[in-house]
GROMACS .gro file of C-alpha atoms in nm:
model
  472
    1UNK     CA    1   1.136   1.213   1.357
    2UNK     CA    2   1.215   0.976   1.677
    3UNK     CA    3   0.793   0.996   1.705
    4UNK     CA    4   0.748   0.939   1.360
    5UNK     CA    5   0.988   0.598   1.333
    6UNK     CA    6   0.817   0.514   1.703
    7UNK     CA    7   0.446   0.537   1.565
    8UNK     CA    8   0.576   0.373   1.213
    9UNK     CA    9   0.731   0.060   1.481
   10UNK     CA   10   0.402   0.077   1.660
   11UNK     CA   11   0.173   0.048   1.316
   12UNK     CA   12   0.372  -0.247   1.189
   13UNK     CA   13   0.346  -0.473   1.534
   14UNK     CA   14  -0.038  -0.388   1.516
   15UNK     CA   15  -0.050  -0.509   1.143
   16UNK     CA   16   0.174  -0.787   1.206
   17UNK     CA   17  -0.033  -0.924   1.568
   18UNK     CA   18  -0.361  -0.886   1.340
   19UNK     CA   19  -0.204  -1.038   1.029
   20UNK     CA   20  -0.084  -1.338   1.286
   21UNK     CA   21  -0.460  -1.370   1.416
   22UNK     CA   22  -0.629  -1.404   1.093
   23UNK     CA   23  -0.342  -1.654   0.997
   24UNK     CA   24  -0.372  -1.843   1.313
   25UNK     CA   25  -0.739  -1.856   1.284
   26UNK     CA   26  -0.745  -1.969   0.934
   27UNK     CA   27  -0.468  -2.230   0.995
   28UNK     CA   28  -0.714  -2.366   1.293
   29UNK     CA   29  -1.013  -2.339   1.089
   30UNK     CA   30  -0.862  -2.589   0.806
   31UNK     CA   31  -0.690  -2.815   1.063
   32UNK     CA   32  -1.042  -2.830   1.264
   33UNK     CA   33  -1.262  -2.886   0.943
   34UNK     CA   34  -1.007  -3.151   0.832
   35UNK     CA   35  -1.009  -3.357   1.177
   36UNK     CA   36  -1.390  -3.338   1.162
   37UNK     CA   37  -1.433  -3.428   0.837
   38UNK     CA   38  -1.199  -3.744   0.854
   39UNK     CA   39  -1.340  -3.824   1.185
   40UNK     CA   40  -1.707  -3.828   1.031
   41UNK     CA   41  -1.569  -4.014   0.714
   42UNK     CA   42  -1.414  -4.294   0.913
   43UNK     CA   43  -1.720  -4.318   1.129
   44UNK     CA   44  -1.912  -4.354   0.801
   45UNK     CA   45  -1.704  -4.610   0.655
   46UNK     CA   46  -1.692  -4.839   0.943
   47UNK     CA   47  -2.073  -4.813   0.942
   48UNK     CA   48  -2.093  -4.904   0.588
   49UNK     CA   49  -1.846  -5.163   0.615
   50UNK     CA   50  -2.115  -5.315   0.879
   51UNK     CA   51  -2.383  -5.313   0.652
   52UNK     CA   52  -2.162  -5.458   0.401
   53UNK     CA   53  -2.064  -5.761   0.645
   54UNK     CA   54  -2.423  -5.799   0.706
   55UNK     CA   55  -2.540  -5.791   0.323
   56UNK     CA   56  -2.273  -6.086   0.265
   57UNK     CA   57  -2.425  -6.282   0.615
   58UNK     CA   58  -2.735  -6.265   0.371
   59UNK     CA   59  -2.561  -6.379   0.057
   60UNK     CA   60  -2.433  -6.659   0.251
   61UNK     CA   61  -2.715  -6.768   0.404
   62UNK     CA   62  -2.856  -6.823   0.053
   63UNK     CA   63  -2.536  -7.021  -0.047
   64UNK     CA   64  -2.597  -7.265   0.288
   65UNK     CA   65  -2.956  -7.332   0.173
   66UNK     CA   66  -2.908  -7.323  -0.201
   67UNK     CA   67  -2.619  -7.560  -0.191
   68UNK     CA   68  -2.763  -7.796   0.070
   69UNK     CA   69  -3.106  -7.807  -0.150
   70UNK     CA   70  -2.901  -7.901  -0.446
   71UNK     CA   71  -2.727  -8.184  -0.247
   72UNK     CA   72  -3.011  -8.333  -0.110
   73UNK     CA   73  -3.147  -8.369  -0.453
   74UNK     CA   74  -2.853  -8.470  -0.659
   75UNK     CA   75  -2.589  -8.638  -0.397
   76UNK     CA   76  -2.302  -8.432  -0.575
   77UNK     CA   77  -2.033  -8.411  -0.310
   78UNK     CA   78  -1.929  -8.069  -0.478
   79UNK     CA   79  -2.223  -7.953  -0.353
   80UNK     CA   80  -2.196  -8.080  -0.017
   81UNK     CA   81  -1.815  -7.897  -0.030
   82UNK     CA   82  -1.973  -7.598  -0.147
   83UNK     CA   83  -2.266  -7.587   0.117
   84UNK     CA   84  -1.959  -7.606   0.372
   85UNK     CA   85  -1.763  -7.354   0.242
   86UNK     CA   86  -2.073  -7.132   0.273
   87UNK     CA   87  -2.107  -7.245   0.662
   88UNK     CA   88  -1.762  -7.125   0.689
   89UNK     CA   89  -1.790  -6.761   0.537
   90UNK     CA   90  -2.112  -6.730   0.741
   91UNK     CA   91  -1.920  -6.748   1.067
   92UNK     CA   92  -1.604  -6.601   0.952
   93UNK     CA   93  -1.868  -6.271   0.857
   94UNK     CA   94  -2.035  -6.324   1.236
   95UNK     CA   95  -1.680  -6.336   1.397
   96UNK     CA   96  -1.625  -5.969   1.178
   97UNK     CA   97  -1.920  -5.828   1.250
   98UNK     CA   98  -1.859  -5.897   1.625
   99UNK     CA   99  -1.514  -5.728   1.611
  100UNK     CA  100  -1.656  -5.368   1.578
  101UNK     CA  101  -1.776  -5.154   1.823
  102UNK     CA  102  -2.120  -5.248   1.865
  103UNK     CA  103  -2.406  -5.079   2.071
  104UNK     CA  104  -2.641  -5.286   2.277
  105UNK     CA  105  -2.878  -5.292   2.041
  106UNK     CA  106  -2.628  -5.388   1.777
  107UNK     CA  107  -2.505  -5.654   1.971
  108UNK     CA  108  -2.852  -5.797   2.047
  109UNK     CA  109  -2.932  -5.802   1.679
  110UNK     CA  110  -2.635  -5.979   1.607
  111UNK     CA  111  -2.709  -6.226   1.878
  112UNK     CA  112  -3.008  -6.290   1.692
  113UNK     CA  113  -2.887  -6.348   1.344
  114UNK     CA  114  -2.640  -6.609   1.566
  115UNK     CA  115  -2.926  -6.788   1.729
  116UNK     CA  116  -3.115  -6.812   1.366
  117UNK     CA  117  -2.778  -6.902   1.184
  118UNK     CA  118  -2.727  -7.212   1.444
  119UNK     CA  119  -3.084  -7.349   1.418
  120UNK     CA  120  -3.080  -7.357   1.025
  121UNK     CA  121  -2.706  -7.489   1.012
  122UNK     CA  122  -2.779  -7.777   1.277
  123UNK     CA  123  -3.147  -7.872   1.093
  124UNK     CA  124  -2.929  -7.855   0.744
  125UNK     CA  125  -2.620  -8.101   0.898
  126UNK     CA  126  -2.875  -8.305   0.988
  127UNK     CA  127  -3.052  -8.335   0.648
  128UNK     CA  128  -2.737  -8.366   0.465
  129UNK     CA  129  -2.635  -8.648   0.721
  130UNK     CA  130  -2.926  -8.821   0.646
  131UNK     CA  131  -2.863  -8.795   0.275
  132UNK     CA  132  -2.531  -8.955   0.285
  133UNK     CA  133  -2.690  -9.235   0.488
  134UNK     CA  134  -3.008  -9.303   0.220
  135UNK     CA  135  -3.084  -9.263  -0.156
  136UNK     CA  136  -3.468  -9.177  -0.082
  137UNK     CA  137  -3.444  -8.809  -0.136
  138UNK     CA  138  -3.806  -8.731  -0.167
  139UNK     CA  139  -3.903  -8.747   0.264
  140UNK     CA  140  -3.555  -8.536   0.320
  141UNK     CA  141  -3.652  -8.274   0.013
  142UNK     CA  142  -3.997  -8.272   0.201
  143UNK     CA  143  -3.811  -8.219   0.568
  144UNK     CA  144  -3.628  -7.938   0.360
  145UNK     CA  145  -3.917  -7.774   0.275
  146UNK     CA  146  -4.115  -7.784   0.578
  147UNK     CA  147  -3.806  -7.747   0.851
  148UNK     CA  148  -3.526  -7.539   0.683
  149UNK     CA  149  -3.703  -7.288   0.492
  150UNK     CA  150  -3.891  -7.138   0.813
  151UNK     CA  151  -3.546  -7.134   0.960
  152UNK     CA  152  -3.406  -6.970   0.639
  153UNK     CA  153  -3.701  -6.705   0.689
  154UNK     CA  154  -3.626  -6.625   1.060
  155UNK     CA  155  -3.226  -6.578   0.940
  156UNK     CA  156  -3.374  -6.294   0.658
  157UNK     CA  157  -3.588  -6.122   0.931
  158UNK     CA  158  -3.332  -6.088   1.210
  159UNK     CA  159  -3.062  -6.011   0.893
  160UNK     CA  160  -3.319  -5.726   0.793
  161UNK     CA  161  -3.359  -5.638   1.154
  162UNK     CA  162  -2.996  -5.596   1.186
  163UNK     CA  163  -2.983  -5.372   0.824
  164UNK     CA  164  -3.239  -5.163   0.956
  165UNK     CA  165  -3.028  -5.098   1.280
  166UNK     CA  166  -2.726  -5.018   1.080
  167UNK     CA  167  -2.930  -4.805   0.844
  168UNK     CA  168  -3.062  -4.599   1.172
  169UNK     CA  169  -2.719  -4.583   1.272
  170UNK     CA  170  -2.598  -4.442   0.926
  171UNK     CA  171  -2.850  -4.170   0.922
  172UNK     CA  172  -2.767  -4.101   1.258
  173UNK     CA  173  -2.406  -4.042   1.194
  174UNK     CA  174  -2.505  -3.829   0.870
  175UNK     CA  175  -2.763  -3.625   1.115
  176UNK     CA  176  -2.460  -3.595   1.364
  177UNK     CA  177  -2.226  -3.479   1.105
  178UNK     CA  178  -2.430  -3.216   0.997
  179UNK     CA  179  -2.500  -3.099   1.290
  180UNK     CA  180  -2.123  -3.055   1.392
  181UNK     CA  181  -2.069  -2.883   1.060
  182UNK     CA  182  -2.315  -2.644   1.196
  183UNK     CA  183  -2.147  -2.604   1.530
  184UNK     CA  184  -1.812  -2.541   1.380
  185UNK     CA  185  -1.975  -2.315   1.151
  186UNK     CA  186  -2.126  -2.131   1.431
  187UNK     CA  187  -1.779  -2.146   1.591
  188UNK     CA  188  -1.593  -2.028   1.293
  189UNK     CA  189  -1.839  -1.761   1.213
  190UNK     CA  190  -1.784  -1.612   1.606
  191UNK     CA  191  -1.367  -1.637   1.531
  192UNK     CA  192  -1.394  -1.435   1.233
  193UNK     CA  193  -1.639  -1.181   1.450
  194UNK     CA  194  -1.363  -1.165   1.734
  195UNK     CA  195  -1.109  -1.135   1.425
  196UNK     CA  196  -1.313  -0.841   1.284
  197UNK     CA  197  -1.372  -0.707   1.637
  198UNK     CA  198  -0.982  -0.718   1.705
  199UNK     CA  199  -0.899  -0.552   1.343
  200UNK     CA  200  -1.159  -0.275   1.411
  201UNK     CA  201  -0.966  -0.227   1.744
  202UNK     CA  202  -0.633  -0.199   1.624
  203UNK     CA  203  -0.778   0.056   1.358
  204UNK     CA  204  -0.929   0.251   1.586
  205UNK     CA  205  -0.652   0.278   1.791
  206UNK     CA  206  -0.401   0.370   1.504
  207UNK     CA  207  -0.660   0.608   1.376
  208UNK     CA  208  -0.681   0.784   1.734
  209UNK     CA  209  -0.297   0.780   1.729
  210UNK     CA  210  -0.311   0.948   1.358
  211UNK     CA  211  -0.585   1.214   1.432
  212UNK     CA  212  -0.313   1.404   1.657
  213UNK     CA  213  -0.056   1.436   1.428
  214UNK     CA  214  -0.300   1.461   1.120
  215UNK     CA  215  -0.494   1.753   1.280
  216UNK     CA  216  -0.192   1.941   1.399
  217UNK     CA  217  -0.025   1.873   1.034
  218UNK     CA  218  -0.324   2.052   0.882
  219UNK     CA  219  -0.327   2.315   1.148
  220UNK     CA  220   0.024   2.391   1.055
  221UNK     CA  221  -0.043   2.324   0.672
  222UNK     CA  222  -0.312   2.612   0.695
  223UNK     CA  223  -0.108   2.848   0.930
  224UNK     CA  224   0.177   2.798   0.679
  225UNK     CA  225  -0.070   2.896   0.346
  226UNK     CA  226  -0.201   3.172   0.544
  227UNK     CA  227   0.227   3.283   0.622
  228UNK     CA  228   0.276   3.247   0.251
  229UNK     CA  229  -0.030   3.429   0.154
  230UNK     CA  230   0.046   3.721   0.377
  231UNK     CA  231   0.443   3.761   0.318
  232UNK     CA  232   0.322   3.760  -0.093
  233UNK     CA  233   0.089   3.996  -0.032
  234UNK     CA  234   0.345   4.192   0.232
  235UNK     CA  235   0.620   4.168  -0.044
  236UNK     CA  236   0.362   4.333  -0.351
  237UNK     CA  237   0.298   4.602  -0.131
  238UNK     CA  238   0.628   4.699   0.018
  239UNK     CA  239   0.763   4.639  -0.317
  240UNK     CA  240   0.490   4.864  -0.468
  241UNK     CA  241   0.537   5.115  -0.257
  242UNK     CA  242   0.908   5.154  -0.252
  243UNK     CA  243   0.907   5.193  -0.615
  244UNK     CA  244   0.857   5.582  -0.609
  245UNK     CA  245   1.115   5.666  -0.331
  246UNK     CA  246   1.348   5.433  -0.534
  247UNK     CA  247   1.312   5.611  -0.802
  248UNK     CA  248   1.334   5.947  -0.645
  249UNK     CA  249   1.680   5.851  -0.521
  250UNK     CA  250   1.824   5.729  -0.864
  251UNK     CA  251   1.722   6.056  -1.008
  252UNK     CA  252   1.857   6.275  -0.752
  253UNK     CA  253   2.165   6.026  -0.771
  254UNK     CA  254   2.189   6.105  -1.143
  255UNK     CA  255   2.146   6.475  -1.115
  256UNK     CA  256   2.415   6.484  -0.840
  257UNK     CA  257   2.660   6.277  -1.036
  258UNK     CA  258   2.587   6.538  -1.379
  259UNK     CA  259   2.633   6.848  -1.167
  260UNK     CA  260   2.923   6.706  -0.959
  261UNK     CA  261   3.185   6.981  -0.883
  262UNK     CA  262   3.441   6.699  -0.782
  263UNK     CA  263   3.538   6.313  -0.851
  264UNK     CA  264   3.478   6.230  -0.539
  265UNK     CA  265   3.152   6.345  -0.499
  266UNK     CA  266   3.087   6.204  -0.864
  267UNK     CA  267   3.200   5.846  -0.733
  268UNK     CA  268   3.000   5.866  -0.438
  269UNK     CA  269   2.658   5.974  -0.643
  270UNK     CA  270   2.749   5.700  -0.902
  271UNK     CA  271   2.783   5.450  -0.605
  272UNK     CA  272   2.432   5.600  -0.464
  273UNK     CA  273   2.282   5.542  -0.793
  274UNK     CA  274   2.410   5.181  -0.836
  275UNK     CA  275   2.290   5.097  -0.535
  276UNK     CA  276   1.958   5.199  -0.582
  277UNK     CA  277   1.916   5.059  -0.912
  278UNK     CA  278   2.027   4.700  -0.750
  279UNK     CA  279   1.711   4.777  -0.532
  280UNK     CA  280   1.530   4.823  -0.808
  281UNK     CA  281   1.612   4.545  -0.972
  282UNK     CA  282   1.563   4.344  -0.645
  283UNK     CA  283   1.151   4.494  -0.611
  284UNK     CA  284   1.062   4.420  -0.954
  285UNK     CA  285   1.220   4.076  -0.881
  286UNK     CA  286   0.962   4.053  -0.602
  287UNK     CA  287   0.668   4.199  -0.795
  288UNK     CA  288   0.718   3.926  -1.024
  289UNK     CA  289   0.722   3.644  -0.804
  290UNK     CA  290   0.419   3.810  -0.653
  291UNK     CA  291   0.212   3.817  -0.945
  292UNK     CA  292   0.327   3.470  -1.074
  293UNK     CA  293   0.216   3.349  -0.745
  294UNK     CA  294  -0.109   3.521  -0.805
  295UNK     CA  295  -0.159   3.386  -1.144
  296UNK     CA  296  -0.167   3.741  -1.271
  297UNK     CA  297   0.125   3.753  -1.436
  298UNK     CA  298   0.121   3.822  -1.828
  299UNK     CA  299   0.317   3.951  -2.098
  300UNK     CA  300   0.237   4.173  -2.457
  301UNK     CA  301   0.387   3.985  -2.705
  302UNK     CA  302   0.493   4.175  -2.995
  303UNK     CA  303   0.703   4.056  -3.306
  304UNK     CA  304   1.108   4.080  -3.215
  305UNK     CA  305   1.434   4.013  -3.402
  306UNK     CA  306   1.614   3.758  -3.279
  307UNK     CA  307   1.953   3.918  -3.376
  308UNK     CA  308   1.876   4.229  -3.207
  309UNK     CA  309   1.802   4.017  -2.894
  310UNK     CA  310   2.132   3.829  -2.951
  311UNK     CA  311   2.302   4.138  -3.040
  312UNK     CA  312   2.197   4.360  -2.690
  313UNK     CA  313   2.251   4.061  -2.511
  314UNK     CA  314   2.630   4.002  -2.626
  315UNK     CA  315   2.657   4.413  -2.549
  316UNK     CA  316   2.548   4.382  -2.211
  317UNK     CA  317   2.771   4.047  -2.107
  318UNK     CA  318   3.075   4.093  -2.367
  319UNK     CA  319   3.238   4.312  -2.094
  320UNK     CA  320   3.176   4.076  -1.824
  321UNK     CA  321   3.281   3.791  -1.992
  322UNK     CA  322   3.632   3.957  -2.077
  323UNK     CA  323   3.689   4.062  -1.734
  324UNK     CA  324   3.663   3.688  -1.656
  325UNK     CA  325   3.873   3.566  -1.925
  326UNK     CA  326   3.511   3.337  -2.050
  327UNK     CA  327   3.500   3.303  -2.445
  328UNK     CA  328   3.120   3.438  -2.488
  329UNK     CA  329   2.961   3.291  -2.815
  330UNK     CA  330   2.652   3.351  -3.037
  331UNK     CA  331   2.493   3.128  -3.297
  332UNK     CA  332   2.186   3.214  -3.521
  333UNK     CA  333   2.152   2.909  -3.748
  334UNK     CA  334   1.829   3.124  -3.926
  335UNK     CA  335   1.939   3.469  -3.967
  336UNK     CA  336   1.629   3.700  -4.024
  337UNK     CA  337   1.407   3.452  -3.743
  338UNK     CA  338   1.160   3.658  -3.585
  339UNK     CA  339   0.967   3.593  -3.274
  340UNK     CA  340   0.634   3.690  -3.099
  341UNK     CA  341   0.762   3.785  -2.707
  342UNK     CA  342   0.795   4.087  -2.493
  343UNK     CA  343   1.104   4.220  -2.578
  344UNK     CA  344   1.220   4.301  -2.213
  345UNK     CA  345   1.102   3.968  -2.057
  346UNK     CA  346   1.303   3.794  -2.327
  347UNK     CA  347   1.628   3.984  -2.241
  348UNK     CA  348   1.532   3.914  -1.841
  349UNK     CA  349   1.521   3.530  -1.945
  350UNK     CA  350   1.853   3.556  -2.132
  351UNK     CA  351   2.032   3.769  -1.902
  352UNK     CA  352   1.928   3.536  -1.621
  353UNK     CA  353   2.037   3.246  -1.819
  354UNK     CA  354   2.381   3.415  -1.961
  355UNK     CA  355   2.441   3.540  -1.619
  356UNK     CA  356   2.459   3.233  -1.413
  357UNK     CA  357   2.654   3.078  -1.726
  358UNK     CA  358   2.903   3.300  -1.675
  359UNK     CA  359   2.898   3.277  -1.283
  360UNK     CA  360   2.984   2.934  -1.272
  361UNK     CA  361   3.192   2.878  -1.571
  362UNK     CA  362   3.540   2.890  -1.485
  363UNK     CA  363   3.822   3.087  -1.629
  364UNK     CA  364   3.962   3.026  -1.985
  365UNK     CA  365   3.581   2.801  -2.014
  366UNK     CA  366   3.313   2.897  -2.269
  367UNK     CA  367   2.975   3.031  -2.327
  368UNK     CA  368   2.776   2.963  -2.609
  369UNK     CA  369   2.427   3.142  -2.691
  370UNK     CA  370   2.244   2.999  -3.005
  371UNK     CA  371   1.915   3.000  -3.148
  372UNK     CA  372   1.786   2.752  -3.430
  373UNK     CA  373   1.378   2.669  -3.533
  374UNK     CA  374   1.238   2.402  -3.391
  375UNK     CA  375   0.887   2.389  -3.557
  376UNK     CA  376   0.674   2.709  -3.496
  377UNK     CA  377   0.889   2.772  -3.217
  378UNK     CA  378   1.247   2.910  -3.197
  379UNK     CA  379   1.474   2.703  -2.948
  380UNK     CA  380   1.729   2.955  -2.757
  381UNK     CA  381   2.035   2.738  -2.606
  382UNK     CA  382   2.249   2.847  -2.326
  383UNK     CA  383   2.546   2.601  -2.305
  384UNK     CA  384   2.853   2.659  -2.064
  385UNK     CA  385   3.160   2.438  -1.976
  386UNK     CA  386   3.077   2.485  -1.607
  387UNK     CA  387   3.089   2.201  -1.335
  388UNK     CA  388   2.763   2.085  -1.439
  389UNK     CA  389   2.459   2.006  -1.177
  390UNK     CA  390   2.380   1.701  -0.989
  391UNK     CA  391   2.105   1.483  -1.153
  392UNK     CA  392   1.890   1.509  -0.821
  393UNK     CA  393   1.863   1.897  -0.851
  394UNK     CA  394   1.738   1.894  -1.255
  395UNK     CA  395   1.375   1.844  -1.129
  396UNK     CA  396   1.365   2.146  -0.847
  397UNK     CA  397   1.614   2.394  -1.034
  398UNK     CA  398   1.323   2.631  -1.157
  399UNK     CA  399   1.158   2.612  -0.840
  400UNK     CA  400   1.114   2.912  -0.584
  401UNK     CA  401   1.393   2.999  -0.392
  402UNK     CA  402   1.597   2.721  -0.518
  403UNK     CA  403   2.003   2.812  -0.503
  404UNK     CA  404   2.311   2.633  -0.560
  405UNK     CA  405   2.512   2.557  -0.285
  406UNK     CA  406   2.873   2.607  -0.433
  407UNK     CA  407   3.052   2.821  -0.202
  408UNK     CA  408   3.105   3.183  -0.298
  409UNK     CA  409   2.787   3.178  -0.573
  410UNK     CA  410   2.520   3.393  -0.393
  411UNK     CA  411   2.172   3.465  -0.513
  412UNK     CA  412   1.784   3.497  -0.414
  413UNK     CA  413   1.730   3.168  -0.569
  414UNK     CA  414   1.419   3.332  -0.783
  415UNK     CA  415   1.599   3.376  -1.115
  416UNK     CA  416   1.494   3.078  -1.272
  417UNK     CA  417   1.201   3.049  -1.127
  418UNK     CA  418   1.094   3.404  -1.281
  419UNK     CA  419   1.251   3.274  -1.625
  420UNK     CA  420   0.999   2.933  -1.611
  421UNK     CA  421   0.735   3.181  -1.528
  422UNK     CA  422   0.824   3.428  -1.797
  423UNK     CA  423   0.875   3.137  -2.061
  424UNK     CA  424   0.539   2.981  -1.963
  425UNK     CA  425   0.349   3.315  -2.012
  426UNK     CA  426   0.449   3.332  -2.400
  427UNK     CA  427   0.385   2.948  -2.426
  428UNK     CA  428   0.688   2.816  -2.476
  429UNK     CA  429   0.908   2.558  -2.258
  430UNK     CA  430   1.189   2.566  -2.075
  431UNK     CA  431   1.424   2.295  -1.949
  432UNK     CA  432   1.779   2.191  -1.843
  433UNK     CA  433   2.020   1.918  -1.919
  434UNK     CA  434   2.346   1.833  -1.760
  435UNK     CA  435   2.581   1.572  -1.597
  436UNK     CA  436   2.834   1.695  -1.356
  437UNK     CA  437   3.159   1.805  -1.484
  438UNK     CA  438   3.020   1.864  -1.825
  439UNK     CA  439   2.874   2.166  -1.792
  440UNK     CA  440   2.514   2.263  -1.831
  441UNK     CA  441   2.253   2.335  -2.106
  442UNK     CA  442   1.954   2.539  -2.094
  443UNK     CA  443   1.707   2.569  -2.345
  444UNK     CA  444   1.386   2.755  -2.389
  445UNK     CA  445   1.121   2.784  -2.690
  446UNK     CA  446   0.946   3.078  -2.801
  447UNK     CA  447   0.657   3.121  -3.090
  448UNK     CA  448   0.781   3.222  -3.433
  449UNK     CA  449   0.617   3.516  -3.560
  450UNK     CA  450   0.389   3.445  -3.849
  451UNK     CA  451   0.597   3.483  -4.191
  452UNK     CA  452   0.316   3.707  -4.329
  453UNK     CA  453   0.133   3.997  -4.209
  454UNK     CA  454   0.304   4.062  -3.876
  455UNK     CA  455   0.459   4.354  -3.800
  456UNK     CA  456   0.783   4.484  -3.857
  457UNK     CA  457   1.020   4.369  -3.586
  458UNK     CA  458   1.072   4.610  -3.301
  459UNK     CA  459   1.347   4.662  -3.059
  460UNK     CA  460   1.349   4.959  -2.801
  461UNK     CA  461   1.571   5.236  -2.799
  462UNK     CA  462   1.917   5.164  -2.604
  463UNK     CA  463   1.918   5.287  -2.279
  464UNK     CA  464   2.045   5.647  -2.249
  465UNK     CA  465   2.417   5.691  -2.148
  466UNK     CA  466   2.487   5.628  -1.827
  467UNK     CA  467   2.167   5.425  -1.782
  468UNK     CA  468   2.351   5.115  -1.661
  469UNK     CA  469   2.039   4.943  -1.531
  470UNK     CA  470   2.036   4.577  -1.498
  471UNK     CA  471   1.820   4.377  -1.709
  472UNK     CA  472   1.804   4.048  -1.564
   0.00000   0.00000   0.00000
């Protein structure tokens, strides 16, 4: 028992370790995936924001050009103010772009944009200042188209190169994310493989631990089966070979009892006769158990009158119930009931159940034997007012060698096992109901003979005077 407990503790610890490893592996994988995904998302958002700033630079440059040209043509102060606002926004976007962590190439592209923007803004400011001094707009518009538009195209080109640079960086980020995911998948596959190897190692370890006890248990089981088979075979041989010598002893004891010339001799002969008959009963029990274990037990059913069975049971146990001062009653709810069974075997079942009921029923108690119809079966019931049977014993009471542990109540533990085998051989069923302190109720069923065409119910001739062999 300590070895088994130690093994169970080791097994639980091993499986707990394996479960913990799996849980840690899963937790680490989730955390790793989450951190990598968050970092990649942050980098992608930053690059997308930089591209958005570059696009806003382009929009601001368009506004600078369009609002400035509109002012040159119309002289509308509001357009002049809009041009100033566009220049201010352009500067803000450039400063915001510089705040990002830029690569050397990125810084160079931003510097190009700033240089192109300064040339554009300086030229536009000169034209706008000239517009404020004169009303001649034709020359200013011509200069705007000839001087400012090439500068605007230069700015657009620098912005386009900056956008291409940012898009290339964004593509590189996507490629890096894909590669990182691939590396992470390889790492996780390796971790999973490591956990699988660890699981296999633990399983192999416990299989090795289990192998020895399993082989020992199988060898012990096989040895037990061989021992049981040898014992049953020996029981059958011994029981069979002892029947003839015991029969001779019983016959000689009966002859000695009849021809005894003194009371003492007669008593001694009678005692020998009783002992030999009890031994014969034990031998018959051994033979029954052997045949039942070998699945060769059989019965020869014939029509039997239930009233005659009850009458013989009453004659058999009436004196015993009187000596124990236990009231023994019988009840047949359907007179004339006939069953199809082997007479001696039914009496053997009744002898066992009634004998046990009388054994465990205290003085002034009551034992009742009743029979009624239950469909196509006759249901026998043996009820007593004894101490009852604990519920944990009800499922094992019909097993071989089961015994009640009540002090002073001895037995072989085979009676109920044989009774069940006899009832089963007849196609019936036997069961028990009981509560502690409420007595026990044993039931068994046997098939009823057909109402028409069956043979006349038979009962064996009563035993000769002095033949008091037990029937149970």
